[in-house]
Short mmCIF file of C-alpha atoms in Angstrom, two decimals:
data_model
loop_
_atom_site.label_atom_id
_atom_site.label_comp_id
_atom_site.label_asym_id
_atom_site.label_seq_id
_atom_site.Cartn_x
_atom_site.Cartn_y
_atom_site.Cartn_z
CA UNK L 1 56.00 101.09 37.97
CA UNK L 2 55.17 97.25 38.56
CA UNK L 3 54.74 94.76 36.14
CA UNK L 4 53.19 91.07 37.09
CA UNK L 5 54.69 88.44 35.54
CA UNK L 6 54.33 84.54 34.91
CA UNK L 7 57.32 82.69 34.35
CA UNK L 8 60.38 82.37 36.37
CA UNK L 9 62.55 84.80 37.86
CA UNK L 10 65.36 83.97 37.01
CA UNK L 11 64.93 84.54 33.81
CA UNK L 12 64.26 88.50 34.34
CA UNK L 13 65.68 91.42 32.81
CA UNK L 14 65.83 93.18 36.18
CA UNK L 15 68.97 94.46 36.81
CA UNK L 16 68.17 92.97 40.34
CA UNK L 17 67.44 90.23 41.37
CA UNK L 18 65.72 89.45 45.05
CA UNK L 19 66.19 86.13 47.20
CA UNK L 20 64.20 85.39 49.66
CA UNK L 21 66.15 84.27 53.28
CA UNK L 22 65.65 83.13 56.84
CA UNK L 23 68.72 84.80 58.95
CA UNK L 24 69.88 81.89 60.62
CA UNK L 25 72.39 80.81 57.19
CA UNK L 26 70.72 77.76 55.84
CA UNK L 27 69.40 78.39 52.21
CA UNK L 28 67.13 75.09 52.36
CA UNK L 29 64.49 75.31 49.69
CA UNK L 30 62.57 77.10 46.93
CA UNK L 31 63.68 79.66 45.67
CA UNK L 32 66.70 80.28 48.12
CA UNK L 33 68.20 76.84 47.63
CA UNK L 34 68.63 77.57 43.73
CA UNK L 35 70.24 80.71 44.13
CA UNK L 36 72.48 78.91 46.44
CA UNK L 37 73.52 76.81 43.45
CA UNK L 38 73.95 79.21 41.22
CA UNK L 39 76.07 81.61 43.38
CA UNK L 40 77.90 79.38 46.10
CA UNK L 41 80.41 82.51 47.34
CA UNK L 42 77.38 84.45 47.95
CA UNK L 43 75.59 81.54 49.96
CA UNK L 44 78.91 81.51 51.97
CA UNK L 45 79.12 85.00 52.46
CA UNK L 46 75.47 84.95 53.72
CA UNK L 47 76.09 82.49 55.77
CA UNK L 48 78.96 84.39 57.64
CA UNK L 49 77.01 87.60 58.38
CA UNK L 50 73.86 85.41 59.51
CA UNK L 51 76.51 83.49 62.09
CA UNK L 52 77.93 87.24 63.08
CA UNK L 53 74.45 88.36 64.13
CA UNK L 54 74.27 90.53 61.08
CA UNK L 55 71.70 90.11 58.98
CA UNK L 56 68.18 90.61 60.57
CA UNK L 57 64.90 91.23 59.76
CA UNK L 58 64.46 94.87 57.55
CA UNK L 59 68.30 94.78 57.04
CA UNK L 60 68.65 94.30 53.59
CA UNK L 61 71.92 92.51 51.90
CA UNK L 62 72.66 93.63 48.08
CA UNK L 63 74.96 91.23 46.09
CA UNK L 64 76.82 91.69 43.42
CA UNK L 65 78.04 89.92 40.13
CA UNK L 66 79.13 91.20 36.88
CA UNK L 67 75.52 90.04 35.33
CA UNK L 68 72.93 90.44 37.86
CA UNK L 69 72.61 91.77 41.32
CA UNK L 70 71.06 89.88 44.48
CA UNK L 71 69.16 91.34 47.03
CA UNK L 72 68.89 88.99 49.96
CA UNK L 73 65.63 89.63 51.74
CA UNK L 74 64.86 88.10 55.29
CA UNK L 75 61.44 87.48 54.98
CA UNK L 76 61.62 84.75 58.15
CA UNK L 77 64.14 84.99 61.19
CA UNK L 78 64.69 80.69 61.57
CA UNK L 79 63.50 78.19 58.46
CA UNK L 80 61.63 76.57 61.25
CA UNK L 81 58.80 79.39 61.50
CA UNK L 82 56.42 80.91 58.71
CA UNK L 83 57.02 84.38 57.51
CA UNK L 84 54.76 87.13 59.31
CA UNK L 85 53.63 90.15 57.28
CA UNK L 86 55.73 92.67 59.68
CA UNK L 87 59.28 91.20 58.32
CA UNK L 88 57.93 91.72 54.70
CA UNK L 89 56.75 95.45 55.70
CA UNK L 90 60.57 95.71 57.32
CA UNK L 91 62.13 94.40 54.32
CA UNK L 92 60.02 96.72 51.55
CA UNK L 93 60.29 99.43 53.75
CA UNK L 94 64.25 99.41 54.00
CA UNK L 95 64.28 99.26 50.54
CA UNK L 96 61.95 102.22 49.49
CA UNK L 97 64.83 103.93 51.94
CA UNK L 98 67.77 102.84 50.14
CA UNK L 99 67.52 101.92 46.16
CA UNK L 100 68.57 104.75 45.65
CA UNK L 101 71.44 104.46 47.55
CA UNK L 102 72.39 100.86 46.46
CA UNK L 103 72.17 102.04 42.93
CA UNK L 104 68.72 99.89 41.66
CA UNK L 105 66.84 100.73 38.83
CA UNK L 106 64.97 97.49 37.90
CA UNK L 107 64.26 94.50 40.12
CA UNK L 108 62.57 91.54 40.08
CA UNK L 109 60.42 90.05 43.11
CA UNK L 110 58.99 86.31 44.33
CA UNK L 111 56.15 86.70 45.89
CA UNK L 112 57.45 87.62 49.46
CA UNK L 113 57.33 85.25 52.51
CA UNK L 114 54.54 82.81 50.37
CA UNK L 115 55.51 79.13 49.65
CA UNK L 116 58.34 78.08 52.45
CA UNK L 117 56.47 81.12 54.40
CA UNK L 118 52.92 80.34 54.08
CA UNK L 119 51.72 83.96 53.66
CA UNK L 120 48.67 84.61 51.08
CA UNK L 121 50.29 86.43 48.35
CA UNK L 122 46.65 87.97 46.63
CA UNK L 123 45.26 89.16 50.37
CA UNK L 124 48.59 89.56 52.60
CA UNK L 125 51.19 90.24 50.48
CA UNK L 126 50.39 91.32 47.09
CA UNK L 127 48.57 94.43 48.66
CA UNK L 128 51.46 95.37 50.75
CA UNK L 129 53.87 95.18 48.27
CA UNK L 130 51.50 97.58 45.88
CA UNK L 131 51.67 100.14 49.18
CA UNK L 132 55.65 100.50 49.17
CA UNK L 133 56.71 99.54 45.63
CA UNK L 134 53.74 101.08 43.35
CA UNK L 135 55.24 104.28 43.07
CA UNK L 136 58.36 103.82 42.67
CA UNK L 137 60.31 105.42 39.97
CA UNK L 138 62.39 102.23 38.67
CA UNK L 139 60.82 99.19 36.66
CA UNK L 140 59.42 96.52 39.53
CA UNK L 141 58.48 92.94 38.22
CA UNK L 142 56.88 90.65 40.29
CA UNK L 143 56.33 87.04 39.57
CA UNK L 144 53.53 85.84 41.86
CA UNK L 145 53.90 82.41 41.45
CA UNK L 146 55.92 79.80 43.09
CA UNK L 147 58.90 78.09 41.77
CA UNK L 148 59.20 75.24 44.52
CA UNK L 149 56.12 72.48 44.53
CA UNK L 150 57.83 71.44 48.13
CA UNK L 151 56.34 71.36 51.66
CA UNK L 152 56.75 74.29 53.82
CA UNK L 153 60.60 73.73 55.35
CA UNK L 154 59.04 74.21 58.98
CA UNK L 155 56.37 71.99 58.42
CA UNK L 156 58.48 68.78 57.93
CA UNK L 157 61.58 69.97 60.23
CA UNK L 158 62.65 66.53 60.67
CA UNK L 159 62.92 65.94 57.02
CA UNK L 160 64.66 69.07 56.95
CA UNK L 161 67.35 68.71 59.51
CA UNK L 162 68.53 65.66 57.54
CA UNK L 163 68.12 66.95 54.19
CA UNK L 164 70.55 69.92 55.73
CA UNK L 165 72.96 67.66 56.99
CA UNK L 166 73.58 65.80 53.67
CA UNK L 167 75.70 68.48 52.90
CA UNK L 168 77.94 69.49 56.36
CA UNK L 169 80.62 71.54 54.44
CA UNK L 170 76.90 74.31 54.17
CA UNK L 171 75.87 73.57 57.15
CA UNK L 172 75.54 76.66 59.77
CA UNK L 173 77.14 76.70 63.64
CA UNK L 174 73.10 77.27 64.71
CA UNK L 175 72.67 73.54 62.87
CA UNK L 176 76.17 72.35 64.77
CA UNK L 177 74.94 73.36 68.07
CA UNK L 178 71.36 71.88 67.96
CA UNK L 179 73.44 68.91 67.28
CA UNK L 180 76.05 69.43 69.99
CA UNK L 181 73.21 69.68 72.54
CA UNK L 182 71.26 66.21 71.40
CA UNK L 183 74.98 64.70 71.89
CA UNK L 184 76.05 65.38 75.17
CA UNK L 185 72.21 65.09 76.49
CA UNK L 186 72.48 61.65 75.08
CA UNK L 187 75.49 61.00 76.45
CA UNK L 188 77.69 62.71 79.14
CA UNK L 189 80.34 61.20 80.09
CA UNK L 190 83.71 61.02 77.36
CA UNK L 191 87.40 59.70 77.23
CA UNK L 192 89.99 61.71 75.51
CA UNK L 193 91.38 59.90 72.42
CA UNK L 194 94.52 58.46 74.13
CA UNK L 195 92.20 57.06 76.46
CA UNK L 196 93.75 57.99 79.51
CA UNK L 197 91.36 60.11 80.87
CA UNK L 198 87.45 60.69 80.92
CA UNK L 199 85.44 63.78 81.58
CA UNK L 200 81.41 64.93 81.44
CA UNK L 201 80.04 67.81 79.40
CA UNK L 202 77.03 69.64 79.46
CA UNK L 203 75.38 72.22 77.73
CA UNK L 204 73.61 75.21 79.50
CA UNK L 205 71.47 77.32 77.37
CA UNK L 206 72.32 81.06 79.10
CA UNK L 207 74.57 82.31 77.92
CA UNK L 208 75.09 79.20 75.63
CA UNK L 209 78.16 76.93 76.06
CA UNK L 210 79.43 73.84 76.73
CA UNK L 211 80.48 72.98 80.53
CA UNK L 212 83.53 70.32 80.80
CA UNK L 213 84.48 68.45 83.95
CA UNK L 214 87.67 66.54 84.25
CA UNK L 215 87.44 63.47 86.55
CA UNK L 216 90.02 65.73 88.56
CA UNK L 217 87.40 68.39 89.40
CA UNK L 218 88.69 70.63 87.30
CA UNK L 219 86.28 72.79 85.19
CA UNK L 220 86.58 74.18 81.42
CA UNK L 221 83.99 76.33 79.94
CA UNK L 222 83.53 76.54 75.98
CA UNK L 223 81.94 79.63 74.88
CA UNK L 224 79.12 79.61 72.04
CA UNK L 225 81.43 81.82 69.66
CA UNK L 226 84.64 79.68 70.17
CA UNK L 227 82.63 76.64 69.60
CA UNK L 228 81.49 78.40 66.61
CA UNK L 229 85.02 79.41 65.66
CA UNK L 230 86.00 75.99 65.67
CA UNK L 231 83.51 74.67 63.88
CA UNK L 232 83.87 77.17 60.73
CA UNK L 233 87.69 76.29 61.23
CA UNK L 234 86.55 72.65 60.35
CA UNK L 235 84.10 74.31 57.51
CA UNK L 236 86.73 75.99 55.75
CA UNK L 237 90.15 73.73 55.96
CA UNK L 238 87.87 69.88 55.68
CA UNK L 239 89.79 69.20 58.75
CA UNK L 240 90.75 70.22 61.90
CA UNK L 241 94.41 69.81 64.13
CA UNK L 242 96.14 71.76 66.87
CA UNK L 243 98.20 73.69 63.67
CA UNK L 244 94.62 74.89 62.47
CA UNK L 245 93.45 75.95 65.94
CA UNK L 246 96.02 77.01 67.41
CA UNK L 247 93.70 79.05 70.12
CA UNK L 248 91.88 76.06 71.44
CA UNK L 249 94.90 73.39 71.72
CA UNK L 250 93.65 73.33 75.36
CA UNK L 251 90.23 72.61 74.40
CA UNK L 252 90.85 70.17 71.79
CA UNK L 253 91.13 66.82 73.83
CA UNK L 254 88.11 67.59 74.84
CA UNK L 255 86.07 68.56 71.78
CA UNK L 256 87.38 66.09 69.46
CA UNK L 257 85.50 62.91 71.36
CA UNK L 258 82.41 65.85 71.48
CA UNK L 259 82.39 66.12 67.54
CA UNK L 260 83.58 63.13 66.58
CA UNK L 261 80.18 62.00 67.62
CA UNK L 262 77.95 64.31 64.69
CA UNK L 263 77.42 61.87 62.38
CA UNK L 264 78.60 64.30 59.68
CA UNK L 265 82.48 64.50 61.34
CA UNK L 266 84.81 61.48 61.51
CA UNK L 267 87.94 61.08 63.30
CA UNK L 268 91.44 61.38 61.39
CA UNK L 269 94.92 61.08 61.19
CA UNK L 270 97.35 63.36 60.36
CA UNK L 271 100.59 64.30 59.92
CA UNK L 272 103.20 66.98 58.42
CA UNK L 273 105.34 63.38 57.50
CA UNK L 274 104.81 60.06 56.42
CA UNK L 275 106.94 58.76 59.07
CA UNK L 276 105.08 60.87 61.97
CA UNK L 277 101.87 59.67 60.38
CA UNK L 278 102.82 56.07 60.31
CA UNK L 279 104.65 56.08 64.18
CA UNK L 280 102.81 58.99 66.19
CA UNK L 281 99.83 60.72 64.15
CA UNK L 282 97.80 63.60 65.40
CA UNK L 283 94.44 62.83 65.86
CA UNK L 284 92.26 65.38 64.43
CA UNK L 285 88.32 65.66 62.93
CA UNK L 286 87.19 66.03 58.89
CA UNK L 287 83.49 66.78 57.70
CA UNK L 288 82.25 63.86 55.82
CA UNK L 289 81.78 64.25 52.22
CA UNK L 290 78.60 65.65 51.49
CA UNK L 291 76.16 63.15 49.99
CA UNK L 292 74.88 65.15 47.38
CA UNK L 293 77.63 66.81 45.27
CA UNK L 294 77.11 70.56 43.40
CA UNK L 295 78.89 70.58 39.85
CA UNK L 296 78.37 74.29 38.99
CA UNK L 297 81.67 76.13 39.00
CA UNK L 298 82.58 78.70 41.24
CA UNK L 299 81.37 82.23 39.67
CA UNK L 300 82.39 86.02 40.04
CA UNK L 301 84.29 87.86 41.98
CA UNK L 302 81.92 89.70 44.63
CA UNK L 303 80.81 92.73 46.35
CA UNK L 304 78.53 93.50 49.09
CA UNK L 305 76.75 95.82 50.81
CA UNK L 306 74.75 95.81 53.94
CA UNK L 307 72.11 98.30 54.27
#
């Protein structure tokens, strides 16, 4: 049975709740960005399986909390497109497969790839989502209007881009190596932080990584995932030093001059002593703070389920 409803959805008895995603990991605006806020651990957790090439279009993500439940639709594939009607058929139609299976008996929709997505929700989506969800045995609300007053997110990407940026510790390896490319296009040629030697890097696009040439001739190839690695190394500890990345102590001469260029990574000392830190200091990277700060507390202990 469906029920339209005014008002916001957050404020639904639905047992679940549905949140509207891009599967690249950035949670930017609308209605995404507050559901970000209100459940940081699931953003983060989101943000891994988009980075492991797991969640796609019509593979829904169910998330759970001791209150509500969040089902994390893709409804575009990057925040820098519109929706198209064929992800929201993809979406409804995995989950006509498997509510049952995940348990659902109420839920609560946005109206589906409109706002950020620029679909029409009374002739594209509204009568799509009557075809798969009409019949339904559970209670289906849907709250056809907007929460966000903002611009489309790909119709301002500059904006965007620095508006994601503000806040580095969120910010997904796709973001990082957009960024990584500008830099060494920019600029080439590098000197290790001692200073005693230089090198060039490049990035090639297929299969993506990052080609480094020591003024001996000498050639060192960074894959896409190690880059990646290292950069959610740097996510999760604030910093980065050989004891964190252990794996890429050959590397790291070279990428530290490489990063240390995002304007959202500064260089660092550090130490495991005072007296080490004050005579011979590692020299390692840390994500600036972010320039906007989140106050809500960390919630729940989670569960998830891909379907």
């Amino acid at each position: 049975m469906i029920t339209y409803v005014t008002g916001s959805l957050f404020e639904s008895p639905a047992q679940v709740l549905v949140n509207t995603v891009n599967t690249v990991g950035v949670m930017g605006k609308g209605v995404a960005y507050q559901f970000k806020r209100l459940f940081p651990e699931m953003f983060e957790q989101y943000r891994a399986l988009c980075e492991s090439g797991q969640l796609r279009v019509g593979k829904l993500w169910l998330y759970k909390t001791p209150n509500k439940w969040i089902l994390n639709f893709p409804t575009k594939i990057h925040w820098r497109n519109p929706s198209r009607l064929e992800y929201i058929e993809a979406g409804l139609r995995a989950f006509v497969y498997s509510y049952t299976t995940m348990g659902v008996h109420s839920i609560a929709f946005p109206p589906l790839g409109c706002g950020n997505g620029q679909l029409d929700f009374a002739t594209q989506v509204q009568p799509i989502m009557e075809k798969y969800l009409r019949n339904l045995p559970i209670e289906v609300f849907i709250h056809p209007d907007r929460d966000d007053p903002f611009e489309p997110e790909h119709t301002v990407p500059e904006e965007m881009r620095e508006w994601l940026r503000s806040e580095p510790a969120s910010l997904p390896f796709a973001e990082v190596w957009d960024d990584l490319v500008d830099v060494v296009t920019r600029r080439s040629e590098f000197s290790t932080q001692t200073g005693t030697s230089t090198f060039a890097v490049r990035a090639v696009a297929d299969p993506p990584h990052l080609l480094i040439e020591t003024a001996g001739g000498n050639r060192v190839t960074v894959p896409y995932e190690a880059l990646q690695a290292f950069w959610q190394q740097i996510r999760t500890h604030g910093y980065t030093t050989r004891k964190i990345a252990p794996d890429m102590t050959r590397q790291l001469s070279y990428l530290i001059p490489v990063f240390a260029e995002l304007h959202y990574v500064r260089l660092v000392n550090l130490s495991d002593s005072y007296e080490k830190l004050t005579q011979n200091p590692s020299i390692g990277l840390q994500i600036r703070p972010n320039a906007s700060s989140n106050s809500e507390s960390r919630v729940q202990l989670s569960l998830f389920e891909l379907v």
